[in-house]
Amino acid sequence: MAVTAAAGALAHLITHEHAVAPMIGASASVSGTMAAAMRFAFVKGSFLSFGRGDADSAAKVPALSLMQALRDPRVLAFLAIWFGVNIVFGASSFAVGADGANVAWQAHIGGFSPACYCFRCSTRYRP
């Protein structure tokens, strides 16, 4: 999660180079966690699937590789919606939160993207 937090902060810094207001939040880490969970959420028989069976067998279902995940239409739909919502919030400058603070959508994308690639580095992968 530290990697995704740093990547999100870097993405926000690059796009807000001269900003005086600090960036506060854990949204990049949460977005990175969502990217990692995406690899589990769409696997048949995992904890998050409807027909998972018992917990012991669900715990042994391996996560999808990045290439397998990118071939799954459900993952692609999730990615389109996730990126679309973040881009809409960024393009519309829709303020949510206290005192008109904008959503740090750059940090969301900055945390999500490296987690897609770094997920395999942090887990044992069984093909």
JSON list of C-alpha atoms in Angstrom, two decimals:
[
{"chain": "A", "resi": 1, "resn": "MET", "atom": "CA", "xyz": [0.00, 0.00, 0.00]},
{"chain": "A", "resi": 2, "resn": "ALA", "atom": "CA", "xyz": [2.94, 2.31, 0.53]},
{"chain": "A", "resi": 3, "resn": "VAL", "atom": "CA", "xyz": [3.87, 1.96, -3.15]},
{"chain": "A", "resi": 4, "resn": "THR", "atom": "CA", "xyz": [0.37, 2.91, -4.28]},
{"chain": "A", "resi": 5, "resn": "ALA", "atom": "CA", "xyz": [0.25, 5.83, -1.82]},
{"chain": "A", "resi": 6, "resn": "ALA", "atom": "CA", "xyz": [3.58, 7.15, -3.12]},
{"chain": "A", "resi": 7, "resn": "ALA", "atom": "CA", "xyz": [2.52, 6.67, -6.75]},
{"chain": "A", "resi": 8, "resn": "GLY", "atom": "CA", "xyz": [-0.76, 8.49, -6.11]},
{"chain": "A", "resi": 9, "resn": "ALA", "atom": "CA", "xyz": [1.03, 11.36, -4.37]},
{"chain": "A", "resi": 10, "resn": "LEU", "atom": "CA", "xyz": [3.49, 11.57, -7.28]},
{"chain": "A", "resi": 11, "resn": "ALA", "atom": "CA", "xyz": [0.67, 11.64, -9.84]},
{"chain": "A", "resi": 12, "resn": "HIS", "atom": "CA", "xyz": [-1.05, 14.43, -7.89]},
{"chain": "A", "resi": 13, "resn": "LEU", "atom": "CA", "xyz": [2.22, 16.35, -7.53]},
{"chain": "A", "resi": 14, "resn": "ILE", "atom": "CA", "xyz": [2.94, 16.14, -11.26]},
{"chain": "A", "resi": 15, "resn": "THR", "atom": "CA", "xyz": [-0.48, 17.52, -12.14]},
{"chain": "A", "resi": 16, "resn": "HIS", "atom": "CA", "xyz": [-0.49, 20.15, -9.36]},
{"chain": "A", "resi": 17, "resn": "GLU", "atom": "CA", "xyz": [3.12, 21.25, -9.42]},
{"chain": "A", "resi": 18, "resn": "HIS", "atom": "CA", "xyz": [2.59, 24.75, -8.02]},
{"chain": "A", "resi": 19, "resn": "ALA", "atom": "CA", "xyz": [-0.37, 24.05, -5.77]},
{"chain": "A", "resi": 20, "resn": "VAL", "atom": "CA", "xyz": [-0.16, 25.48, -2.27]},
{"chain": "A", "resi": 21, "resn": "ALA", "atom": "CA", "xyz": [-2.93, 23.37, -0.73]},
{"chain": "A", "resi": 22, "resn": "PRO", "atom": "CA", "xyz": [-1.79, 20.04, 0.69]},
{"chain": "A", "resi": 23, "resn": "MET", "atom": "CA", "xyz": [-3.15, 16.73, -0.54]},
{"chain": "A", "resi": 24, "resn": "ILE", "atom": "CA", "xyz": [-4.66, 14.81, 2.34]},
{"chain": "A", "resi": 25, "resn": "GLY", "atom": "CA", "xyz": [-6.15, 11.35, 2.21]},
{"chain": "A", "resi": 26, "resn": "ALA", "atom": "CA", "xyz": [-5.63, 7.69, 1.63]},
{"chain": "A", "resi": 27, "resn": "SER", "atom": "CA", "xyz": [-7.47, 7.46, -1.66]},
{"chain": "A", "resi": 28, "resn": "ALA", "atom": "CA", "xyz": [-4.44, 6.31, -3.64]},
{"chain": "A", "resi": 29, "resn": "SER", "atom": "CA", "xyz": [-3.95, 3.37, -1.27]},
{"chain": "A", "resi": 30, "resn": "VAL", "atom": "CA", "xyz": [-7.64, 2.51, -1.36]},
{"chain": "A", "resi": 31, "resn": "SER", "atom": "CA", "xyz": [-7.56, 2.66, -5.17]},
{"chain": "A", "resi": 32, "resn": "GLY", "atom": "CA", "xyz": [-4.54, 0.38, -5.22]},
{"chain": "A", "resi": 33, "resn": "THR", "atom": "CA", "xyz": [-6.36, -2.06, -2.97]},
{"chain": "A", "resi": 34, "resn": "MET", "atom": "CA", "xyz": [-9.29, -2.02, -5.39]},
{"chain": "A", "resi": 35, "resn": "ALA", "atom": "CA", "xyz": [-6.92, -2.82, -8.26]},
{"chain": "A", "resi": 36, "resn": "ALA", "atom": "CA", "xyz": [-5.57, -5.81, -6.36]},
{"chain": "A", "resi": 37, "resn": "ALA", "atom": "CA", "xyz": [-9.06, -6.96, -5.33]},
{"chain": "A", "resi": 38, "resn": "MET", "atom": "CA", "xyz": [-10.15, -6.79, -8.96]},
{"chain": "A", "resi": 39, "resn": "ARG", "atom": "CA", "xyz": [-7.87, -9.76, -9.62]},
{"chain": "A", "resi": 40, "resn": "PHE", "atom": "CA", "xyz": [-9.84, -11.82, -7.06]},
{"chain": "A", "resi": 41, "resn": "ALA", "atom": "CA", "xyz": [-13.35, -10.46, -7.50]},
{"chain": "A", "resi": 42, "resn": "PHE", "atom": "CA", "xyz": [-13.99, -11.98, -10.91]},
{"chain": "A", "resi": 43, "resn": "VAL", "atom": "CA", "xyz": [-12.49, -15.44, -10.37]},
{"chain": "A", "resi": 44, "resn": "LYS", "atom": "CA", "xyz": [-15.04, -18.26, -10.33]},
{"chain": "A", "resi": 45, "resn": "GLY", "atom": "CA", "xyz": [-15.03, -19.97, -6.95]},
{"chain": "A", "resi": 46, "resn": "SER", "atom": "CA", "xyz": [-13.34, -17.18, -4.98]},
{"chain": "A", "resi": 47, "resn": "PHE", "atom": "CA", "xyz": [-14.68, -15.53, -1.84]},
{"chain": "A", "resi": 48, "resn": "LEU", "atom": "CA", "xyz": [-16.40, -12.81, -3.84]},
{"chain": "A", "resi": 49, "resn": "SER", "atom": "CA", "xyz": [-18.18, -15.06, -6.34]},
{"chain": "A", "resi": 50, "resn": "PHE", "atom": "CA", "xyz": [-21.74, -16.24, -5.87]},
{"chain": "A", "resi": 51, "resn": "GLY", "atom": "CA", "xyz": [-21.08, -19.98, -6.26]},
{"chain": "A", "resi": 52, "resn": "ARG", "atom": "CA", "xyz": [-17.97, -20.27, -4.14]},
{"chain": "A", "resi": 53, "resn": "GLY", "atom": "CA", "xyz": [-18.68, -23.41, -2.14]},
{"chain": "A", "resi": 54, "resn": "ASP", "atom": "CA", "xyz": [-16.83, -23.73, 1.15]},
{"chain": "A", "resi": 55, "resn": "ALA", "atom": "CA", "xyz": [-14.33, -21.22, 2.56]},
{"chain": "A", "resi": 56, "resn": "ASP", "atom": "CA", "xyz": [-11.35, -23.58, 2.40]},
{"chain": "A", "resi": 57, "resn": "SER", "atom": "CA", "xyz": [-11.65, -24.13, -1.33]},
{"chain": "A", "resi": 58, "resn": "ALA", "atom": "CA", "xyz": [-12.38, -20.44, -1.92]},
{"chain": "A", "resi": 59, "resn": "ALA", "atom": "CA", "xyz": [-9.16, -19.47, -0.13]},
{"chain": "A", "resi": 60, "resn": "LYS", "atom": "CA", "xyz": [-7.15, -21.66, -2.51]},
{"chain": "A", "resi": 61, "resn": "VAL", "atom": "CA", "xyz": [-8.44, -20.10, -5.73]},
{"chain": "A", "resi": 62, "resn": "PRO", "atom": "CA", "xyz": [-5.52, -18.19, -7.29]},
{"chain": "A", "resi": 63, "resn": "ALA", "atom": "CA", "xyz": [-5.91, -14.63, -8.48]},
{"chain": "A", "resi": 64, "resn": "LEU", "atom": "CA", "xyz": [-6.09, -13.92, -12.18]},
{"chain": "A", "resi": 65, "resn": "SER", "atom": "CA", "xyz": [-2.92, -12.85, -13.90]},
{"chain": "A", "resi": 66, "resn": "LEU", "atom": "CA", "xyz": [-3.04, -9.36, -15.35]},
{"chain": "A", "resi": 67, "resn": "MET", "atom": "CA", "xyz": [-3.44, -10.71, -18.89]},
{"chain": "A", "resi": 68, "resn": "GLN", "atom": "CA", "xyz": [-6.26, -13.06, -17.83]},
{"chain": "A", "resi": 69, "resn": "ALA", "atom": "CA", "xyz": [-7.97, -10.21, -16.02]},
{"chain": "A", "resi": 70, "resn": "LEU", "atom": "CA", "xyz": [-7.73, -7.94, -19.06]},
{"chain": "A", "resi": 71, "resn": "ARG", "atom": "CA", "xyz": [-9.42, -10.62, -21.20]},
{"chain": "A", "resi": 72, "resn": "ASP", "atom": "CA", "xyz": [-12.44, -10.86, -18.88]},
{"chain": "A", "resi": 73, "resn": "PRO", "atom": "CA", "xyz": [-15.33, -8.63, -20.04]},
{"chain": "A", "resi": 74, "resn": "ARG", "atom": "CA", "xyz": [-16.44, -8.09, -16.43]},
{"chain": "A", "resi": 75, "resn": "VAL", "atom": "CA", "xyz": [-13.01, -6.76, -15.50]},
{"chain": "A", "resi": 76, "resn": "LEU", "atom": "CA", "xyz": [-13.01, -4.52, -18.56]},
{"chain": "A", "resi": 77, "resn": "ALA", "atom": "CA", "xyz": [-16.45, -3.18, -17.62]},
{"chain": "A", "resi": 78, "resn": "PHE", "atom": "CA", "xyz": [-15.23, -2.54, -14.06]},
{"chain": "A", "resi": 79, "resn": "LEU", "atom": "CA", "xyz": [-12.17, -0.70, -15.39]},
{"chain": "A", "resi": 80, "resn": "ALA", "atom": "CA", "xyz": [-14.25, 1.41, -17.78]},
{"chain": "A", "resi": 81, "resn": "ILE", "atom": "CA", "xyz": [-16.66, 2.42, -15.03]},
{"chain": "A", "resi": 82, "resn": "TRP", "atom": "CA", "xyz": [-13.92, 3.03, -12.47]},
{"chain": "A", "resi": 83, "resn": "PHE", "atom": "CA", "xyz": [-11.78, 5.17, -14.77]},
{"chain": "A", "resi": 84, "resn": "GLY", "atom": "CA", "xyz": [-14.88, 6.87, -16.23]},
{"chain": "A", "resi": 85, "resn": "VAL", "atom": "CA", "xyz": [-16.16, 7.96, -12.81]},
{"chain": "A", "resi": 86, "resn": "ASN", "atom": "CA", "xyz": [-12.75, 9.33, -11.86]},
{"chain": "A", "resi": 87, "resn": "ILE", "atom": "CA", "xyz": [-12.34, 11.20, -15.13]},
{"chain": "A", "resi": 88, "resn": "VAL", "atom": "CA", "xyz": [-15.86, 12.66, -14.88]},
{"chain": "A", "resi": 89, "resn": "PHE", "atom": "CA", "xyz": [-15.10, 13.95, -11.37]},
{"chain": "A", "resi": 90, "resn": "GLY", "atom": "CA", "xyz": [-11.83, 15.42, -12.62]},
{"chain": "A", "resi": 91, "resn": "ALA", "atom": "CA", "xyz": [-13.20, 16.98, -15.81]},
{"chain": "A", "resi": 92, "resn": "SER", "atom": "CA", "xyz": [-16.29, 18.45, -14.20]},
{"chain": "A", "resi": 93, "resn": "SER", "atom": "CA", "xyz": [-14.45, 19.94, -11.21]},
{"chain": "A", "resi": 94, "resn": "PHE", "atom": "CA", "xyz": [-17.38, 18.75, -9.14]},
{"chain": "A", "resi": 95, "resn": "ALA", "atom": "CA", "xyz": [-16.60, 19.67, -5.55]},
{"chain": "A", "resi": 96, "resn": "VAL", "atom": "CA", "xyz": [-17.39, 17.17, -2.84]},
{"chain": "A", "resi": 97, "resn": "GLY", "atom": "CA", "xyz": [-16.24, 17.43, 0.71]},
{"chain": "A", "resi": 98, "resn": "ALA", "atom": "CA", "xyz": [-15.53, 20.26, 3.07]},
{"chain": "A", "resi": 99, "resn": "ASP", "atom": "CA", "xyz": [-15.16, 23.80, 1.79]},
{"chain": "A", "resi": 100, "resn": "GLY", "atom": "CA", "xyz": [-15.40, 22.89, -1.87]},
{"chain": "A", "resi": 101, "resn": "ALA", "atom": "CA", "xyz": [-12.39, 20.56, -1.89]},
{"chain": "A", "resi": 102, "resn": "ASN", "atom": "CA", "xyz": [-12.07, 18.67, -5.16]},
{"chain": "A", "resi": 103, "resn": "VAL", "atom": "CA", "xyz": [-11.58, 14.93, -5.49]},
{"chain": "A", "resi": 104, "resn": "ALA", "atom": "CA", "xyz": [-7.93, 14.04, -6.08]},
{"chain": "A", "resi": 105, "resn": "TRP", "atom": "CA", "xyz": [-8.75, 11.88, -9.09]},
{"chain": "A", "resi": 106, "resn": "GLN", "atom": "CA", "xyz": [-5.13, 11.98, -10.22]},
{"chain": "A", "resi": 107, "resn": "ALA", "atom": "CA", "xyz": [-4.12, 10.30, -6.96]},
{"chain": "A", "resi": 108, "resn": "HIS", "atom": "CA", "xyz": [-6.82, 7.66, -7.49]},
{"chain": "A", "resi": 109, "resn": "ILE", "atom": "CA", "xyz": [-5.50, 6.79, -10.94]},
{"chain": "A", "resi": 110, "resn": "GLY", "atom": "CA", "xyz": [-1.90, 7.11, -9.74]},
{"chain": "A", "resi": 111, "resn": "GLY", "atom": "CA", "xyz": [-2.53, 4.54, -7.00]},
{"chain": "A", "resi": 112, "resn": "PHE", "atom": "CA", "xyz": [-4.67, 2.19, -9.09]},
{"chain": "A", "resi": 113, "resn": "SER", "atom": "CA", "xyz": [-2.39, 1.82, -12.10]},
{"chain": "A", "resi": 114, "resn": "PRO", "atom": "CA", "xyz": [0.81, 0.58, -10.42]},
{"chain": "A", "resi": 115, "resn": "ALA", "atom": "CA", "xyz": [-1.17, -1.83, -8.24]},
{"chain": "A", "resi": 116, "resn": "CYS", "atom": "CA", "xyz": [-2.35, -3.58, -11.39]},
{"chain": "A", "resi": 117, "resn": "TYR", "atom": "CA", "xyz": [1.26, -4.25, -12.35]},
{"chain": "A", "resi": 118, "resn": "CYS", "atom": "CA", "xyz": [2.86, -4.68, -8.90]},
{"chain": "A", "resi": 119, "resn": "PHE", "atom": "CA", "xyz": [0.27, -7.11, -7.55]},
{"chain": "A", "resi": 120, "resn": "ARG", "atom": "CA", "xyz": [2.25, -10.16, -8.64]},
{"chain": "A", "resi": 121, "resn": "CYS", "atom": "CA", "xyz": [5.35, -8.87, -6.84]},
{"chain": "A", "resi": 122, "resn": "SER", "atom": "CA", "xyz": [3.55, -8.97, -3.49]},
{"chain": "A", "resi": 123, "resn": "THR", "atom": "CA", "xyz": [1.86, -12.37, -3.76]},
{"chain": "A", "resi": 124, "resn": "ARG", "atom": "CA", "xyz": [2.74, -15.92, -4.63]},
{"chain": "A", "resi": 125, "resn": "TYR", "atom": "CA", "xyz": [1.39, -16.61, -8.08]},
{"chain": "A", "resi": 126, "resn": "ARG", "atom": "CA", "xyz": [0.29, -20.10, -8.99]},
{"chain": "A", "resi": 127, "resn": "PRO", "atom": "CA", "xyz": [-0.53, -20.49, -12.70]}
]
